[in-house]
N, C-alpha and C. Protein backbone atom coordinates (compact mmCIF):
# COMPACT_ATOMS: atom_id res chain seq x y z
N MET A 1 251.38 144.29 68.81
CA MET A 1 250.78 143.11 69.40
C MET A 1 249.32 143.42 69.72
N ALA A 2 248.42 142.65 69.21
CA ALA A 2 246.99 142.87 69.41
C ALA A 2 246.50 142.10 70.63
N PHE A 3 245.55 142.71 71.35
CA PHE A 3 244.93 142.03 72.47
C PHE A 3 243.78 141.17 71.97
N MET A 4 243.35 140.27 72.83
CA MET A 4 242.13 139.52 72.53
C MET A 4 240.99 140.52 72.44
N ASP A 5 239.92 140.12 71.77
CA ASP A 5 238.79 141.03 71.63
C ASP A 5 238.08 141.29 72.94
N GLN A 6 237.93 140.25 73.78
CA GLN A 6 237.17 140.42 75.01
C GLN A 6 237.85 139.70 76.16
N PHE A 7 237.53 140.17 77.37
CA PHE A 7 238.15 139.64 78.58
C PHE A 7 237.06 139.27 79.58
N SER A 8 237.29 138.22 80.33
CA SER A 8 236.33 137.82 81.36
C SER A 8 236.51 138.64 82.63
N LEU A 9 237.70 139.23 82.80
CA LEU A 9 237.98 140.04 83.98
C LEU A 9 238.89 141.21 83.61
N ILE A 10 238.50 142.39 84.03
CA ILE A 10 239.33 143.59 83.84
C ILE A 10 239.50 144.23 85.22
N LEU A 11 240.74 144.50 85.59
CA LEU A 11 241.06 145.12 86.87
C LEU A 11 241.51 146.56 86.66
N LEU A 12 240.91 147.47 87.37
CA LEU A 12 241.33 148.88 87.37
C LEU A 12 241.65 149.24 88.82
N TYR A 13 242.81 148.84 89.27
CA TYR A 13 243.24 149.10 90.64
C TYR A 13 244.04 150.40 90.68
N ASP A 14 243.51 151.38 91.39
CA ASP A 14 244.18 152.67 91.54
C ASP A 14 244.50 153.29 90.18
N VAL A 15 243.50 153.29 89.31
CA VAL A 15 243.63 153.85 87.96
C VAL A 15 242.72 155.07 87.78
N LEU A 16 241.44 154.92 88.09
CA LEU A 16 240.46 155.96 87.74
C LEU A 16 240.73 157.31 88.38
N GLU A 17 241.34 157.32 89.56
CA GLU A 17 241.62 158.61 90.21
C GLU A 17 242.69 159.39 89.47
N HIS A 18 243.39 158.74 88.54
CA HIS A 18 244.48 159.39 87.81
C HIS A 18 244.06 159.91 86.43
N VAL A 19 242.78 159.81 86.10
CA VAL A 19 242.33 160.25 84.77
C VAL A 19 241.27 161.35 84.90
N TYR A 20 241.24 162.23 83.88
CA TYR A 20 240.27 163.33 83.87
C TYR A 20 238.86 162.86 83.52
N GLU A 21 238.76 161.83 82.71
CA GLU A 21 237.45 161.37 82.27
C GLU A 21 237.26 159.90 82.62
N PRO A 22 237.00 159.61 83.90
CA PRO A 22 236.87 158.21 84.31
C PRO A 22 235.72 157.47 83.61
N LEU A 23 234.66 158.18 83.26
CA LEU A 23 233.55 157.52 82.59
C LEU A 23 233.99 156.95 81.25
N SER A 24 234.82 157.66 80.51
CA SER A 24 235.29 157.13 79.21
C SER A 24 236.14 155.88 79.41
N VAL A 25 236.91 155.82 80.48
CA VAL A 25 237.71 154.62 80.76
C VAL A 25 236.80 153.44 81.10
N ILE A 26 235.78 153.69 81.91
CA ILE A 26 234.84 152.62 82.28
C ILE A 26 234.07 152.15 81.05
N ARG A 27 233.64 153.10 80.21
CA ARG A 27 232.92 152.70 78.99
C ARG A 27 233.80 151.86 78.07
N LYS A 28 235.07 152.23 77.94
CA LYS A 28 236.00 151.44 77.12
C LYS A 28 236.16 150.05 77.72
N ALA A 29 236.32 149.97 79.04
CA ALA A 29 236.44 148.66 79.69
C ALA A 29 235.18 147.83 79.44
N ALA A 30 234.01 148.47 79.47
CA ALA A 30 232.75 147.75 79.24
C ALA A 30 232.71 147.12 77.86
N THR A 31 233.27 147.81 76.86
CA THR A 31 233.28 147.25 75.50
C THR A 31 234.22 146.05 75.39
N LEU A 32 235.18 145.96 76.31
CA LEU A 32 236.15 144.87 76.27
C LEU A 32 235.74 143.66 77.12
N LEU A 33 234.63 143.79 77.86
CA LEU A 33 234.18 142.68 78.70
C LEU A 33 233.46 141.62 77.87
N ALA A 34 233.83 140.39 78.09
CA ALA A 34 233.12 139.27 77.47
C ALA A 34 231.74 139.14 78.13
N PRO A 35 230.80 138.46 77.48
CA PRO A 35 229.51 138.23 78.13
C PRO A 35 229.72 137.58 79.50
N GLY A 36 229.06 138.13 80.51
CA GLY A 36 229.23 137.62 81.86
C GLY A 36 230.52 138.07 82.53
N GLY A 37 231.28 138.95 81.87
CA GLY A 37 232.56 139.40 82.40
C GLY A 37 232.41 140.33 83.59
N ARG A 38 233.50 140.49 84.31
CA ARG A 38 233.51 141.34 85.51
C ARG A 38 234.57 142.42 85.41
N LEU A 39 234.23 143.58 85.93
CA LEU A 39 235.15 144.71 86.05
C LEU A 39 235.31 144.99 87.54
N ILE A 40 236.54 144.98 88.02
CA ILE A 40 236.80 145.27 89.43
C ILE A 40 237.61 146.56 89.49
N ILE A 41 237.10 147.51 90.26
CA ILE A 41 237.70 148.83 90.38
C ILE A 41 238.04 149.09 91.84
N GLN A 42 239.25 149.57 92.08
CA GLN A 42 239.62 150.03 93.42
C GLN A 42 240.09 151.47 93.32
N VAL A 43 239.51 152.33 94.16
CA VAL A 43 239.85 153.76 94.17
C VAL A 43 239.78 154.28 95.61
N PRO A 44 240.43 155.42 95.87
CA PRO A 44 240.25 156.06 97.18
C PRO A 44 238.79 156.45 97.39
N ASN A 45 238.35 156.37 98.63
CA ASN A 45 236.97 156.67 99.00
C ASN A 45 236.89 158.07 99.60
N TRP A 46 236.29 159.00 98.89
CA TRP A 46 236.17 160.39 99.35
C TRP A 46 235.39 160.47 100.66
N ASP A 47 234.55 159.48 100.94
CA ASP A 47 233.77 159.46 102.18
C ASP A 47 234.55 158.85 103.35
N SER A 48 235.82 158.61 103.17
CA SER A 48 236.64 158.03 104.24
C SER A 48 236.63 158.92 105.48
N TRP A 49 236.58 158.30 106.63
CA TRP A 49 236.67 159.07 107.88
C TRP A 49 237.96 159.86 107.94
N TRP A 50 239.05 159.25 107.47
CA TRP A 50 240.36 159.89 107.61
C TRP A 50 240.50 161.10 106.69
N ARG A 51 239.75 161.13 105.59
CA ARG A 51 239.76 162.35 104.77
C ARG A 51 239.12 163.50 105.55
N LYS A 52 238.12 163.17 106.34
CA LYS A 52 237.44 164.21 107.12
C LYS A 52 238.29 164.66 108.31
N VAL A 53 239.06 163.73 108.88
CA VAL A 53 239.92 164.06 110.02
C VAL A 53 241.17 164.82 109.56
N PHE A 54 241.73 164.39 108.41
CA PHE A 54 242.95 165.00 107.86
C PHE A 54 242.67 165.58 106.48
N PRO A 55 241.85 166.63 106.36
CA PRO A 55 241.42 167.09 105.03
C PRO A 55 242.55 167.39 104.06
N ARG A 56 243.60 168.05 104.51
CA ARG A 56 244.72 168.39 103.61
C ARG A 56 245.80 167.32 103.59
N HIS A 57 245.75 166.40 104.53
CA HIS A 57 246.84 165.44 104.69
C HIS A 57 246.41 164.01 104.42
N TRP A 58 245.18 163.84 103.96
CA TRP A 58 244.66 162.50 103.71
C TRP A 58 245.48 161.80 102.64
N GLU A 59 245.82 160.56 102.90
CA GLU A 59 246.65 159.78 101.98
C GLU A 59 246.03 159.68 100.59
N GLY A 60 244.72 159.62 100.49
CA GLY A 60 244.06 159.46 99.20
C GLY A 60 243.97 160.73 98.36
N LEU A 61 244.35 161.86 98.92
CA LEU A 61 244.22 163.13 98.20
C LEU A 61 245.23 163.23 97.06
N GLN A 62 246.48 163.25 97.33
CA GLN A 62 247.58 163.21 96.36
C GLN A 62 247.39 164.10 95.13
N VAL A 63 246.97 165.32 95.34
CA VAL A 63 246.88 166.29 94.25
C VAL A 63 248.30 166.71 93.89
N PRO A 64 248.68 166.81 92.64
CA PRO A 64 247.87 166.77 91.42
C PRO A 64 247.81 165.39 90.76
N ARG A 65 248.41 164.38 91.37
CA ARG A 65 248.40 163.04 90.75
C ARG A 65 246.99 162.47 90.68
N HIS A 66 246.18 162.73 91.70
CA HIS A 66 244.79 162.28 91.68
C HIS A 66 243.92 163.40 91.16
N MET A 67 243.24 163.13 90.05
CA MET A 67 242.44 164.15 89.38
C MET A 67 240.95 163.94 89.55
N SER A 68 240.56 162.73 89.93
CA SER A 68 239.14 162.41 90.09
C SER A 68 238.95 161.76 91.45
N PHE A 69 237.84 162.08 92.09
CA PHE A 69 237.56 161.55 93.43
C PHE A 69 236.16 160.96 93.44
N PHE A 70 235.97 159.91 94.25
CA PHE A 70 234.73 159.15 94.20
C PHE A 70 234.21 158.83 95.60
N THR A 71 232.90 158.86 95.71
CA THR A 71 232.20 158.29 96.85
C THR A 71 231.62 156.96 96.36
N PRO A 72 231.14 156.10 97.25
CA PRO A 72 230.49 154.89 96.75
C PRO A 72 229.34 155.20 95.78
N GLY A 73 228.54 156.21 96.10
CA GLY A 73 227.42 156.57 95.23
C GLY A 73 227.85 157.10 93.87
N SER A 74 228.87 157.95 93.84
CA SER A 74 229.30 158.52 92.56
C SER A 74 229.95 157.45 91.68
N LEU A 75 230.66 156.52 92.29
CA LEU A 75 231.27 155.44 91.51
C LEU A 75 230.19 154.51 90.95
N GLN A 76 229.19 154.22 91.75
CA GLN A 76 228.10 153.38 91.27
C GLN A 76 227.35 154.06 90.12
N ARG A 77 227.15 155.37 90.20
CA ARG A 77 226.48 156.09 89.10
C ARG A 77 227.29 156.01 87.80
N LEU A 78 228.62 156.12 87.90
CA LEU A 78 229.46 155.98 86.70
C LEU A 78 229.29 154.60 86.07
N ILE A 79 229.24 153.58 86.91
CA ILE A 79 229.05 152.21 86.42
C ILE A 79 227.73 152.11 85.67
N GLU A 80 226.68 152.65 86.25
CA GLU A 80 225.37 152.60 85.62
C GLU A 80 225.33 153.41 84.33
N MET A 81 226.04 154.54 84.29
CA MET A 81 226.11 155.36 83.07
C MET A 81 226.83 154.62 81.95
N ALA A 82 227.67 153.66 82.30
CA ALA A 82 228.38 152.86 81.30
C ALA A 82 227.60 151.58 80.97
N ASP A 83 226.35 151.52 81.38
CA ASP A 83 225.47 150.37 81.13
C ASP A 83 226.01 149.08 81.72
N LEU A 84 226.63 149.18 82.88
CA LEU A 84 227.09 148.00 83.61
C LEU A 84 226.25 147.87 84.87
N LYS A 85 226.29 146.70 85.45
CA LYS A 85 225.57 146.44 86.70
C LYS A 85 226.58 146.41 87.84
N CYS A 86 226.27 147.11 88.92
CA CYS A 86 227.12 147.10 90.11
C CYS A 86 226.69 145.91 90.98
N TYR A 87 227.62 145.00 91.25
CA TYR A 87 227.32 143.84 92.08
C TYR A 87 227.67 144.07 93.54
N GLY A 88 228.42 145.12 93.82
CA GLY A 88 228.74 145.42 95.21
C GLY A 88 229.93 146.35 95.35
N ILE A 89 229.95 147.05 96.47
CA ILE A 89 231.07 147.94 96.81
C ILE A 89 231.49 147.58 98.23
N LEU A 90 232.76 147.30 98.40
CA LEU A 90 233.28 146.91 99.70
C LEU A 90 234.41 147.83 100.14
N PRO A 91 234.53 148.08 101.45
CA PRO A 91 235.68 148.83 101.94
C PRO A 91 236.93 147.95 101.88
N VAL A 92 238.08 148.56 101.67
CA VAL A 92 239.35 147.84 101.60
C VAL A 92 240.13 148.10 102.88
N TYR A 93 240.53 147.03 103.54
CA TYR A 93 241.28 147.13 104.80
C TYR A 93 242.73 147.50 104.49
N ASP A 94 243.15 148.68 104.93
CA ASP A 94 244.53 149.14 104.70
C ASP A 94 244.94 150.09 105.82
N PRO A 95 245.64 149.56 106.85
CA PRO A 95 246.09 150.43 107.95
C PRO A 95 247.06 151.51 107.48
N GLY A 96 247.66 151.33 106.31
CA GLY A 96 248.59 152.31 105.78
C GLY A 96 247.95 153.66 105.52
N GLU A 97 246.65 153.67 105.20
CA GLU A 97 245.98 154.94 104.92
C GLU A 97 246.03 155.87 106.12
N LEU A 98 245.71 155.35 107.30
CA LEU A 98 245.75 156.16 108.51
C LEU A 98 247.19 156.56 108.84
N SER A 99 248.12 155.62 108.74
CA SER A 99 249.50 155.94 109.11
C SER A 99 250.12 156.95 108.14
N VAL A 100 249.84 156.85 106.85
CA VAL A 100 250.36 157.83 105.89
C VAL A 100 249.72 159.20 106.15
N SER A 101 248.42 159.22 106.43
CA SER A 101 247.76 160.49 106.73
C SER A 101 248.37 161.15 107.96
N LEU A 102 248.63 160.35 109.00
CA LEU A 102 249.27 160.88 110.21
C LEU A 102 250.68 161.39 109.92
N CYS A 103 251.42 160.64 109.12
CA CYS A 103 252.78 161.08 108.76
C CYS A 103 252.75 162.35 107.92
N ASN A 104 251.80 162.43 106.97
CA ASN A 104 251.66 163.65 106.17
C ASN A 104 251.40 164.85 107.09
N TRP A 105 250.50 164.66 108.04
CA TRP A 105 250.17 165.73 108.98
C TRP A 105 251.40 166.10 109.81
N SER A 106 252.13 165.09 110.29
CA SER A 106 253.31 165.34 111.14
C SER A 106 254.38 166.14 110.40
N VAL A 107 254.65 165.75 109.16
CA VAL A 107 255.66 166.46 108.37
C VAL A 107 255.27 167.92 108.19
N ASP A 108 254.00 168.17 107.91
CA ASP A 108 253.53 169.54 107.71
C ASP A 108 253.48 170.30 109.04
N HIS A 109 252.90 169.69 110.05
CA HIS A 109 252.71 170.36 111.34
C HIS A 109 254.04 170.74 112.01
N TRP A 110 254.99 169.82 111.98
CA TRP A 110 256.27 170.08 112.64
C TRP A 110 257.36 170.54 111.66
N ARG A 111 256.94 170.79 110.41
CA ARG A 111 257.85 171.28 109.37
C ARG A 111 259.11 170.41 109.26
N LEU A 112 258.88 169.11 109.21
CA LEU A 112 259.99 168.17 109.10
C LEU A 112 260.51 168.15 107.68
N LYS A 113 261.75 167.80 107.51
CA LYS A 113 262.36 167.77 106.18
C LYS A 113 262.41 166.35 105.62
N SER A 114 261.57 165.50 106.13
CA SER A 114 261.53 164.10 105.71
C SER A 114 260.29 163.86 104.87
N ARG A 115 260.35 162.86 104.02
CA ARG A 115 259.15 162.42 103.33
C ARG A 115 258.31 161.64 104.34
N PRO A 116 256.99 161.75 104.24
CA PRO A 116 256.15 161.10 105.25
C PRO A 116 256.43 159.62 105.45
N ARG A 117 256.58 158.88 104.37
CA ARG A 117 256.77 157.43 104.51
C ARG A 117 258.18 157.07 104.96
N GLU A 118 259.06 158.05 105.04
CA GLU A 118 260.43 157.80 105.50
C GLU A 118 260.61 158.19 106.96
N LEU A 119 259.54 158.63 107.61
CA LEU A 119 259.65 158.98 109.02
C LEU A 119 259.97 157.74 109.85
N PRO A 120 260.85 157.88 110.83
CA PRO A 120 261.11 156.75 111.73
C PRO A 120 259.81 156.34 112.40
N GLY A 121 259.58 155.07 112.47
CA GLY A 121 258.37 154.58 113.12
C GLY A 121 257.17 154.46 112.22
N PHE A 122 257.32 154.73 110.92
CA PHE A 122 256.17 154.64 110.01
C PHE A 122 255.56 153.24 110.04
N ALA A 123 256.39 152.20 109.93
CA ALA A 123 255.88 150.82 109.92
C ALA A 123 255.20 150.49 111.25
N GLY A 124 255.81 150.93 112.34
CA GLY A 124 255.19 150.69 113.65
C GLY A 124 253.86 151.40 113.78
N LEU A 125 253.77 152.57 113.21
CA LEU A 125 252.52 153.33 113.24
C LEU A 125 251.42 152.58 112.49
N ALA A 126 251.78 151.97 111.36
CA ALA A 126 250.81 151.18 110.60
C ALA A 126 250.31 150.01 111.43
N LEU A 127 251.21 149.37 112.17
CA LEU A 127 250.81 148.25 113.03
C LEU A 127 249.89 148.73 114.15
N LEU A 128 250.21 149.87 114.74
CA LEU A 128 249.36 150.41 115.79
C LEU A 128 247.99 150.83 115.26
N ALA A 129 247.95 151.28 114.01
CA ALA A 129 246.70 151.72 113.40
C ALA A 129 245.80 150.54 113.01
N ALA A 130 246.39 149.36 112.86
CA ALA A 130 245.65 148.21 112.35
C ALA A 130 244.36 147.91 113.10
N PRO A 131 244.36 147.84 114.44
CA PRO A 131 243.09 147.54 115.12
C PRO A 131 242.02 148.62 114.93
N LEU A 132 242.43 149.87 114.95
CA LEU A 132 241.47 150.97 114.75
C LEU A 132 240.88 150.91 113.34
N VAL A 133 241.72 150.65 112.36
CA VAL A 133 241.25 150.56 110.97
C VAL A 133 240.36 149.33 110.80
N ALA A 134 240.66 148.24 111.51
CA ALA A 134 239.81 147.05 111.45
C ALA A 134 238.40 147.37 111.94
N ILE A 135 238.29 148.13 113.02
CA ILE A 135 236.97 148.54 113.51
C ILE A 135 236.27 149.41 112.48
N GLN A 136 237.03 150.35 111.89
CA GLN A 136 236.48 151.24 110.87
C GLN A 136 235.92 150.44 109.70
N VAL A 137 236.70 149.47 109.21
CA VAL A 137 236.32 148.72 108.01
C VAL A 137 235.27 147.66 108.31
N PHE A 138 235.61 146.75 109.23
CA PHE A 138 234.75 145.58 109.46
C PHE A 138 233.57 145.88 110.37
N GLY A 139 233.72 146.86 111.25
CA GLY A 139 232.62 147.20 112.14
C GLY A 139 231.68 148.24 111.58
N CYS A 140 232.23 149.18 110.80
CA CYS A 140 231.44 150.31 110.32
C CYS A 140 231.32 150.39 108.80
N GLY A 141 232.07 149.57 108.07
CA GLY A 141 231.97 149.56 106.62
C GLY A 141 232.54 150.79 105.94
N ASN A 142 233.49 151.46 106.60
CA ASN A 142 234.10 152.66 106.02
C ASN A 142 235.59 152.42 105.85
N ALA A 143 236.17 152.94 104.78
CA ALA A 143 237.62 152.79 104.56
C ALA A 143 238.09 153.87 103.61
N GLY A 144 239.40 154.02 103.55
CA GLY A 144 240.01 155.00 102.66
C GLY A 144 240.03 154.56 101.21
N GLU A 145 239.89 153.26 100.99
CA GLU A 145 239.82 152.70 99.63
C GLU A 145 238.56 151.87 99.55
N MET A 146 238.00 151.80 98.37
CA MET A 146 236.84 150.94 98.15
C MET A 146 237.04 150.14 96.88
N GLU A 147 236.40 148.98 96.86
CA GLU A 147 236.49 148.10 95.70
C GLU A 147 235.07 147.83 95.21
N LEU A 148 234.88 148.04 93.92
CA LEU A 148 233.58 147.83 93.30
C LEU A 148 233.69 146.69 92.31
N VAL A 149 232.69 145.82 92.31
CA VAL A 149 232.61 144.74 91.32
C VAL A 149 231.41 145.03 90.44
N ALA A 150 231.66 145.07 89.14
CA ALA A 150 230.60 145.35 88.17
C ALA A 150 230.70 144.34 87.04
N GLY A 151 229.67 144.29 86.24
CA GLY A 151 229.69 143.40 85.09
C GLY A 151 228.60 143.77 84.11
N ASN A 152 228.69 143.14 82.96
CA ASN A 152 227.61 143.33 82.01
C ASN A 152 226.52 142.33 82.35
N ASN A 153 225.34 142.57 81.88
CA ASN A 153 224.21 141.73 82.25
C ASN A 153 224.06 140.52 81.35
N GLU A 154 224.98 140.33 80.44
CA GLU A 154 224.87 139.23 79.50
C GLU A 154 225.38 137.94 80.13
N LYS A 155 224.75 136.85 79.78
CA LYS A 155 225.18 135.53 80.27
C LYS A 155 226.37 135.06 79.45
N LYS A 156 227.20 134.22 80.08
CA LYS A 156 228.32 133.62 79.34
C LYS A 156 227.76 132.73 78.25
N GLN A 157 228.45 132.72 77.10
CA GLN A 157 227.98 131.88 75.99
C GLN A 157 228.70 130.55 76.00
């Protein structure tokens, strides 16, 4: 089954961190964009506060599944190297990042035999984390995930 030649929108949600050569994926996506098309990318943000607080237990780390890591600046440079224009980078509101990081730390610190997301109270912890994460995201512009919107500079025909 063949795909259409070009697309007006391509989504790469939680994809680039799983590949060794993210630039080649972005360049391929750029060739598939129609004139005026948009590429939306969501990836973990290496500059997240919670990565700094929980260096080994940060939810976005997930080694060896995550092979590539990005800051807003490094992701924007990849976009520019693929001859695309970056229209903006926004933090993604997700209280789960803090709660998973806390659960990862708890399992390791107390040597629990449970998976982090299966800990009793995980959902409640996410609810408790919500206001703090809201301040982090909406007040300070920092988050564990970021979303970038890019496109080619060509006008729609």
